[in-house]
Coordinates of C-alpha atoms and ligand atoms in Angstrom, one line a residue:
M1 CA -25.7 67.7 22.2
T2 CA -27.6 66.8 19.0
F3 CA -26.8 63.5 17.4
E4 CA -26.8 62.2 13.9
D5 CA -27.0 58.6 12.7
S6 CA -24.2 58.8 10.2
P7 CA -20.6 57.4 9.9
S8 CA -19.3 60.9 9.0
W9 CA -20.9 62.6 12.0
A10 CA -19.4 59.9 14.3
A11 CA -16.0 60.2 12.6
A12 CA -16.1 64.0 13.1
Q13 CA -16.8 63.5 16.9
D14 CA -13.9 61.1 17.1
A15 CA -11.6 63.5 15.3
A16 CA -12.4 66.2 17.9
D17 CA -12.0 63.8 20.9
P18 CA -8.8 64.5 22.9
L19 CA -9.1 61.0 24.4
A20 CA -9.3 59.2 21.1
P21 CA -5.6 58.2 20.9
L22 CA -5.9 56.1 24.1
R23 CA -7.8 53.6 22.0
D24 CA -4.5 52.5 20.5
E25 CA -3.2 51.5 23.9
F26 CA -5.6 48.5 24.0
L27 CA -5.8 45.1 22.3
F28 CA -9.2 44.6 20.8
S29 CA -10.4 41.0 21.2
H30 CA -13.4 41.9 18.9
P31 CA -13.8 44.8 16.4
L32 CA -16.8 46.2 18.4
Y33 CA -16.3 45.6 22.2
F34 CA -19.1 46.8 24.5
A35 CA -18.5 44.5 27.6
G36 CA -16.1 46.7 29.6
H37 CA -18.6 46.5 32.5
S38 CA -17.8 42.8 32.7
L39 CA -14.1 42.5 31.7
G40 CA -12.1 45.4 30.4
L41 CA -9.8 45.0 27.4
Q42 CA -6.1 44.3 27.8
P43 CA -3.8 47.4 27.8
R44 CA -0.9 46.9 25.4
K45 CA 1.6 47.6 28.2
A46 CA 0.2 44.9 30.5
R47 CA 2.2 42.2 28.9
D48 CA 5.5 44.2 29.2
Y49 CA 4.8 45.0 32.9
V50 CA 4.0 41.3 33.7
L51 CA 7.0 40.1 31.7
Q52 CA 9.3 42.4 33.6
E53 CA 8.3 40.8 36.9
L54 CA 8.7 37.3 35.4
D55 CA 12.2 38.2 34.2
D56 CA 13.1 39.7 37.6
W57 CA 11.9 36.6 39.3
A58 CA 13.9 34.4 36.9
R59 CA 17.0 36.6 37.4
L60 CA 16.8 37.3 41.1
G61 CA 14.7 34.7 42.9
V62 CA 13.9 35.7 46.5
E63 CA 16.1 38.8 46.1
G64 CA 13.5 40.3 43.9
H65 CA 11.6 41.4 47.0
F66 CA 14.2 44.1 47.5
A67 CA 16.3 44.1 44.2
A68 CA 13.6 43.9 41.5
R69 CA 13.5 47.0 39.3
N70 CA 10.2 47.7 41.1
R71 CA 10.7 46.1 44.5
W72 CA 8.1 43.5 45.2
V73 CA 8.0 44.4 48.9
D74 CA 6.3 47.7 48.1
Y75 CA 5.0 47.0 44.6
H76 CA 1.4 47.6 45.6
E77 CA 2.3 51.2 46.6
L78 CA 2.8 52.0 42.9
L79 CA -1.0 51.7 42.7
T80 CA -1.8 53.9 45.7
D81 CA -1.7 57.4 44.3
P82 CA -3.4 56.5 41.0
T83 CA -6.1 54.7 43.0
A84 CA -6.6 57.6 45.3
R85 CA -7.0 60.0 42.4
L86 CA -9.4 57.6 40.7
V87 CA -11.9 57.5 43.6
G88 CA -11.3 60.9 45.1
A89 CA -9.5 59.6 48.3
L90 CA -6.5 60.4 50.3
P91 CA -3.6 58.0 49.6
H92 CA -3.8 56.4 53.1
E93 CA -7.5 55.8 52.6
V94 CA -6.9 53.2 49.7
V95 CA -5.2 49.9 49.1
V96 CA -5.2 47.4 46.3
M97 CA -5.6 43.9 47.7
N98 CA -7.5 40.6 47.4
T99 CA -10.7 40.4 45.4
L100 CA -14.0 42.1 45.8
S101 CA -16.2 39.6 47.6
V102 CA -13.3 38.8 50.0
N103 CA -12.9 42.5 50.7
L104 CA -16.6 43.0 51.4
H105 CA -16.3 40.3 54.0
L106 CA -13.2 41.8 55.5
M107 CA -14.9 45.2 55.7
M108 CA -18.0 43.7 57.3
V109 CA -15.8 42.2 60.0
S110 CA -15.0 45.8 61.0
F111 CA -18.2 47.6 60.0
Y112 CA -21.0 45.1 60.7
R113 CA -21.2 44.7 64.5
P114 CA -24.9 44.0 65.1
K115 CA -26.5 44.0 68.5
P116 CA -30.2 43.6 69.6
G117 CA -32.2 46.5 68.3
K118 CA -29.5 47.6 65.9
Y119 CA -28.7 44.7 63.5
R120 CA -30.3 45.4 60.1
I121 CA -28.4 45.6 56.8
V122 CA -29.9 47.7 54.0
I123 CA -29.0 46.9 50.4
E124 CA -30.5 48.0 47.1
R125 CA -33.1 45.7 45.6
G126 CA -31.6 43.7 42.8
A127 CA -28.1 43.8 44.2
F128 CA -25.4 41.6 42.6
P129 CA -25.8 38.0 43.9
S130 CA -22.4 37.8 45.5
D131 CA -23.2 40.9 47.6
R132 CA -26.5 39.4 48.7
Y133 CA -24.7 36.2 49.7
A134 CA -22.1 38.1 51.5
V135 CA -24.5 40.2 53.6
I136 CA -26.9 37.4 54.3
S137 CA -24.1 35.1 55.4
Q138 CA -22.6 37.8 57.6
A139 CA -26.0 38.4 59.3
R140 CA -26.5 34.6 59.8
F141 CA -22.9 34.3 61.2
H142 CA -23.8 36.9 63.9
G143 CA -27.1 35.2 64.7
Y144 CA -29.5 37.6 62.8
P145 CA -30.8 35.4 59.9
D146 CA -33.4 38.0 58.8
A147 CA -31.4 41.1 59.1
V148 CA -31.2 42.1 55.5
I149 CA -33.6 44.6 54.0
E150 CA -33.7 45.0 50.2
S151 CA -35.1 48.3 49.1
D152 CA -35.8 50.2 45.9
E153 CA -35.2 53.4 47.8
P154 CA -32.6 52.5 50.3
V155 CA -32.3 56.0 51.7
E156 CA -35.9 55.7 53.0
A157 CA -35.3 52.3 54.5
I158 CA -32.7 53.5 56.9
D159 CA -33.8 53.8 60.5
S160 CA -32.4 53.3 64.0
N161 CA -32.4 49.5 63.7
V162 CA -30.0 49.7 60.9
A163 CA -26.3 48.8 61.6
L164 CA -25.0 48.8 58.0
V165 CA -26.0 50.2 54.6
L166 CA -24.2 48.6 51.6
I167 CA -25.1 49.9 48.2
G168 CA -23.8 49.0 44.8
T169 CA -23.5 52.1 42.6
P170 CA -24.2 52.0 39.8
N171 CA -26.4 48.9 40.1
Y172 CA -24.7 46.1 38.1
L173 CA -27.9 45.3 36.1
T174 CA -29.9 48.5 35.7
G175 CA -26.9 50.9 35.7
R176 CA -28.8 53.2 38.1
A177 CA -26.3 55.4 40.1
F178 CA -27.4 56.3 43.6
D179 CA -27.1 59.7 45.4
V180 CA -24.2 58.8 47.6
P181 CA -24.0 62.0 49.7
A182 CA -27.8 61.6 50.6
L183 CA -27.2 57.9 51.6
V184 CA -24.2 58.8 53.7
R185 CA -26.2 61.5 55.5
A186 CA -29.1 59.2 56.2
A187 CA -26.9 56.4 57.4
H188 CA -24.8 58.6 59.7
A189 CA -27.9 60.4 61.0
H190 CA -29.0 56.9 62.3
R191 CA -25.5 56.0 63.5
A192 CA -25.2 53.2 60.9
F193 CA -22.0 52.5 59.0
I194 CA -22.2 52.8 55.2
G195 CA -20.2 51.0 52.6
L196 CA -20.3 51.2 48.8
D197 CA -19.7 48.4 46.3
L198 CA -18.1 50.2 43.4
A199 CA -17.6 47.3 41.1
H200 CA -19.5 49.3 38.5
G201 CA -18.5 52.7 39.8
A202 CA -14.7 52.8 40.0
G203 CA -13.3 53.9 36.7
N204 CA -16.8 54.8 35.5
L205 CA -18.2 57.5 37.8
E206 CA -16.5 60.6 39.1
L207 CA -16.2 59.7 42.8
R208 CA -15.3 61.9 45.8
L209 CA -15.1 59.3 48.5
H210 CA -13.2 61.3 51.0
E211 CA -15.5 64.3 50.8
W212 CA -18.7 62.2 50.6
G213 CA -17.6 60.3 53.6
P214 CA -18.8 56.7 53.4
D215 CA -17.1 54.5 56.0
F216 CA -15.7 52.1 53.4
A217 CA -15.9 51.1 49.8
A218 CA -14.7 48.1 47.8
W219 CA -14.5 47.4 44.1
C220 CA -13.0 45.1 41.5
N221 CA -10.4 46.3 39.1
Y222 CA -11.1 44.0 36.1
K223 CA -14.3 45.7 34.8
Y224 CA -13.9 49.4 33.9
L225 CA -10.3 49.2 35.2
N226 CA -8.9 46.6 32.8
A227 CA -6.8 44.6 35.3
G228 CA -7.5 41.3 33.6
P229 CA -9.5 38.2 34.7
G230 CA -9.5 37.7 38.5
G231 CA -7.6 41.0 38.9
L232 CA -7.1 42.5 42.3
G233 CA -9.7 44.6 44.1
G234 CA -9.5 48.0 45.6
V235 CA -10.6 49.1 49.1
F236 CA -11.3 52.5 50.6
V237 CA -11.5 53.1 54.4
H238 CA -12.3 56.6 55.4
E239 CA -9.6 58.5 57.3
R240 CA -11.8 58.8 60.4
H241 CA -11.1 55.1 60.9
A242 CA -7.4 55.3 60.2
N243 CA -6.3 54.8 63.8
A244 CA -9.5 53.5 65.3
E245 CA -9.5 50.5 67.6
M246 CA -11.9 48.2 65.8
P247 CA -12.4 44.5 65.2
R248 CA -10.4 43.4 62.1
F249 CA -9.0 40.3 60.7
E250 CA -5.3 40.8 60.6
G251 CA -2.2 39.5 58.8
W252 CA 1.5 40.4 58.5
W253 CA 1.0 42.7 55.5
G254 CA -1.0 45.1 57.6
H255 CA 1.8 45.4 60.1
D256 CA 4.0 48.4 60.4
K257 CA 6.2 48.3 57.3
A258 CA 9.4 49.4 58.9
R259 CA 9.4 46.4 61.2
R260 CA 7.4 43.8 59.3
F261 CA 10.4 41.6 58.8
E262 CA 11.4 41.7 62.4
M263 CA 8.5 39.2 62.9
E264 CA 7.3 40.6 66.1
P265 CA 4.7 38.7 68.0
R266 CA 2.4 41.7 68.5
F267 CA 0.4 43.3 65.6
N268 CA 1.2 46.9 65.1
P269 CA -1.1 48.2 62.3
I270 CA -0.2 50.6 59.5
P271 CA -2.4 53.7 60.0
G272 CA -5.1 53.7 57.3
A273 CA -6.5 51.2 54.8
E274 CA -3.3 49.2 54.5
A275 CA -3.9 47.8 58.0
W276 CA -6.6 45.6 56.4
Q277 CA -4.0 43.8 54.2
L278 CA -3.4 40.2 55.1
S279 CA -0.9 38.7 52.7
N280 CA 1.9 39.7 50.4
P281 CA 0.1 40.6 47.2
P282 CA 0.4 38.8 43.8
V283 CA 2.9 41.0 41.9
L284 CA 1.9 39.7 38.4
Q285 CA -1.7 40.9 38.9
L286 CA -0.5 44.2 40.3
A287 CA 1.7 44.7 37.2
A288 CA -1.2 44.2 34.8
L289 CA -3.3 46.7 36.8
R290 CA -0.5 49.3 36.7
A291 CA -0.6 49.4 32.9
S292 CA -4.3 50.4 33.0
M293 CA -4.0 52.9 35.9
E294 CA -1.4 54.8 34.0
L295 CA -4.0 55.3 31.2
F296 CA -6.6 56.5 33.8
D297 CA -4.0 59.1 35.0
R298 CA -3.4 60.2 31.5
A299 CA -7.1 60.6 30.7
T300 CA -8.3 61.8 34.2
M301 CA -11.8 60.8 35.5
P302 CA -13.6 64.2 34.7
A303 CA -12.6 63.9 31.0
L304 CA -13.6 60.2 30.9
R305 CA -16.9 60.9 32.5
R306 CA -17.7 63.6 30.0
K307 CA -16.9 61.4 27.1
G308 CA -18.6 58.4 28.7
D309 CA -21.7 60.5 29.1
A310 CA -21.6 61.7 25.5
L311 CA -21.1 58.1 24.1
T312 CA -23.9 56.7 26.3
S313 CA -26.3 59.5 25.4
Y314 CA -25.5 58.9 21.7
L315 CA -26.2 55.2 22.2
E316 CA -29.4 56.0 24.1
W317 CA -30.5 58.3 21.3
S318 CA -29.7 55.6 18.7
L319 CA -31.7 53.0 20.6
K320 CA -34.7 55.2 21.4
D321 CA -37.2 52.7 20.0
F322 CA -36.1 50.1 22.6
E323 CA -37.2 49.9 26.2
I324 CA -34.3 51.4 28.1
L325 CA -34.1 50.4 31.8
T326 CA -31.2 52.7 32.8
P327 CA -32.2 56.1 34.3
R328 CA -30.5 59.4 33.6
Q329 CA -28.4 59.0 36.9
R330 CA -25.9 56.5 35.5
G331 CA -22.4 55.8 34.3
S332 CA -21.5 54.5 30.9
M333 CA -23.6 51.3 30.8
L334 CA -27.0 51.2 29.1
T335 CA -29.4 48.4 29.8
I336 CA -32.2 47.6 27.4
R337 CA -34.9 45.0 27.4
V338 CA -35.2 43.0 24.2
P339 CA -37.7 40.1 24.1
S340 CA -35.5 38.4 21.5
G341 CA -32.3 39.3 23.3
R342 CA -30.6 36.0 23.0
Q343 CA -31.0 36.0 19.3
L344 CA -29.8 39.6 19.0
V345 CA -26.7 39.0 21.0
T346 CA -25.8 35.9 18.9
T347 CA -26.3 37.9 15.7
L348 CA -24.2 40.7 17.0
A349 CA -21.4 38.3 17.9
E350 CA -21.4 36.9 14.4
H351 CA -20.7 40.4 13.3
G352 CA -17.8 40.9 15.7
A353 CA -19.8 42.9 18.3
I354 CA -19.7 41.9 21.9
V355 CA -22.5 43.0 24.3
D356 CA -23.8 41.1 27.3
F357 CA -27.0 39.1 27.8
R358 CA -28.8 38.3 31.1
P359 CA -31.7 36.0 30.7
P360 CA -34.5 36.3 30.0
D361 CA -34.4 39.5 28.0
I362 CA -31.8 42.0 29.4
V363 CA -29.0 43.3 27.2
R364 CA -26.2 45.4 28.7
I365 CA -24.1 47.6 26.5
T366 CA -21.1 49.7 27.7
P367 CA -19.2 52.2 25.6
A368 CA -16.1 52.5 27.7
P369 CA -14.7 56.0 27.2
L370 CA -11.1 54.9 27.5
Y371 CA -11.3 52.8 24.3
N372 CA -14.7 53.1 22.6
S373 CA -15.4 55.7 20.0
F374 CA -18.5 57.4 18.5
T375 CA -17.9 55.3 15.4
D376 CA -18.1 52.1 17.5
V377 CA -21.5 53.3 18.8
Q378 CA -22.8 54.2 15.4
R379 CA -21.7 50.8 13.9
L380 CA -23.2 48.9 16.8
A381 CA -26.5 50.7 16.5
A382 CA -26.6 50.0 12.8
L383 CA -26.0 46.3 13.5
I384 CA -28.8 46.3 16.2
H385 CA -31.2 47.8 13.8
G386 CA -30.1 45.3 11.2
Ligands
LIG401 C1 -18.6 42.0 39.4 C2 -19.2 42.2 40.8 C3 -18.8 41.3 41.8 C4 -17.8 40.3 41.6 O1 -17.1 39.9 42.7 P1 -15.6 39.2 42.7 O2 -15.4 38.9 44.1 O3 -14.7 40.1 42.1 O4 -15.8 37.9 41.9 C5 -19.3 41.6 43.1 N1 -20.3 42.5 43.3 C6 -20.7 43.4 42.2 C7 -21.7 44.5 42.5 C8 -20.1 43.2 41.0 O5 -20.5 44.0 40.0

């Protein structure tokens, strides 16, 4: 693709873009919004879907569990098929529940079972702080305070001492996407479990989790997936563990649905990822997420990835005189190093353009293919060049 720095060229790309109409499904907090890797914009329908549940609650009280237009008792199942399509999973491999850091801990209860000689955890160097806190506190909890290995090339750090590999892809700061199949092969060759943190991958990369075969994955839905602040997370547990006897923290929402309300004393798990559910989920949050997932289904991930790649390549081309930290293997986010980054971000904000700044000099910019356009990118680059 050859690019041009002109409003008319960008407008022509937008006119030819079959995904362009989806932009109108969002409420823009700022004219130029490039922070979808941090908090996605609000889908117009989110308000209606949340209001419907507030109305049903007002009308029905407790009876809403079974009598709401969308029954609350199985409301989370409305998200199952769209989520499975989004990450390339089978429906019984995914569930929407809790939030990301909580889910990472719940997954590690099952998939981090260290013993002498096999207790190490490999993570990528420069992982998101919450992920570091989570793995380090798990290791300490099990009595292995120095278990965690941080590596630039995690695939090379995996050996027979490793019990768990946990990789964030793409990395939240650099935007580097990892070769997941290669990591899975290396982990499984050494009989280690492997999990993915897809906070920056879900809704951004084209994923084939079932085929690639990691043991688990977890992500938040409020970045690329526009579920709103504090929105619920997603979890994938590979089918091979669907009926496995394994340690797990359990609660009534993971119990056999047909008999959940019989309040039996013995836990009888739902086969698959739903067995990890603890509590009845917050329906208002699920409702907001549903609005966004419908748009992902309309767009489809392959088309979004193509457009995301085109927008990001255009941005990269437009910023070629900057130091770009993001490699070719990436999603839609581009990270640049700008010595006067704080000043730049303030100036952009004064012109209605939102990007994100990490001290001392890192600027992250994401053209989200669901709602950003070539014209957005052209205008942002013009502002950056002043
Ligand atoms: C955003 C992000 C989180 C945030 O975790 P929450 O529990 O949702 O607050 C964790 N890990 C990574 C890699 C992230 O990008």
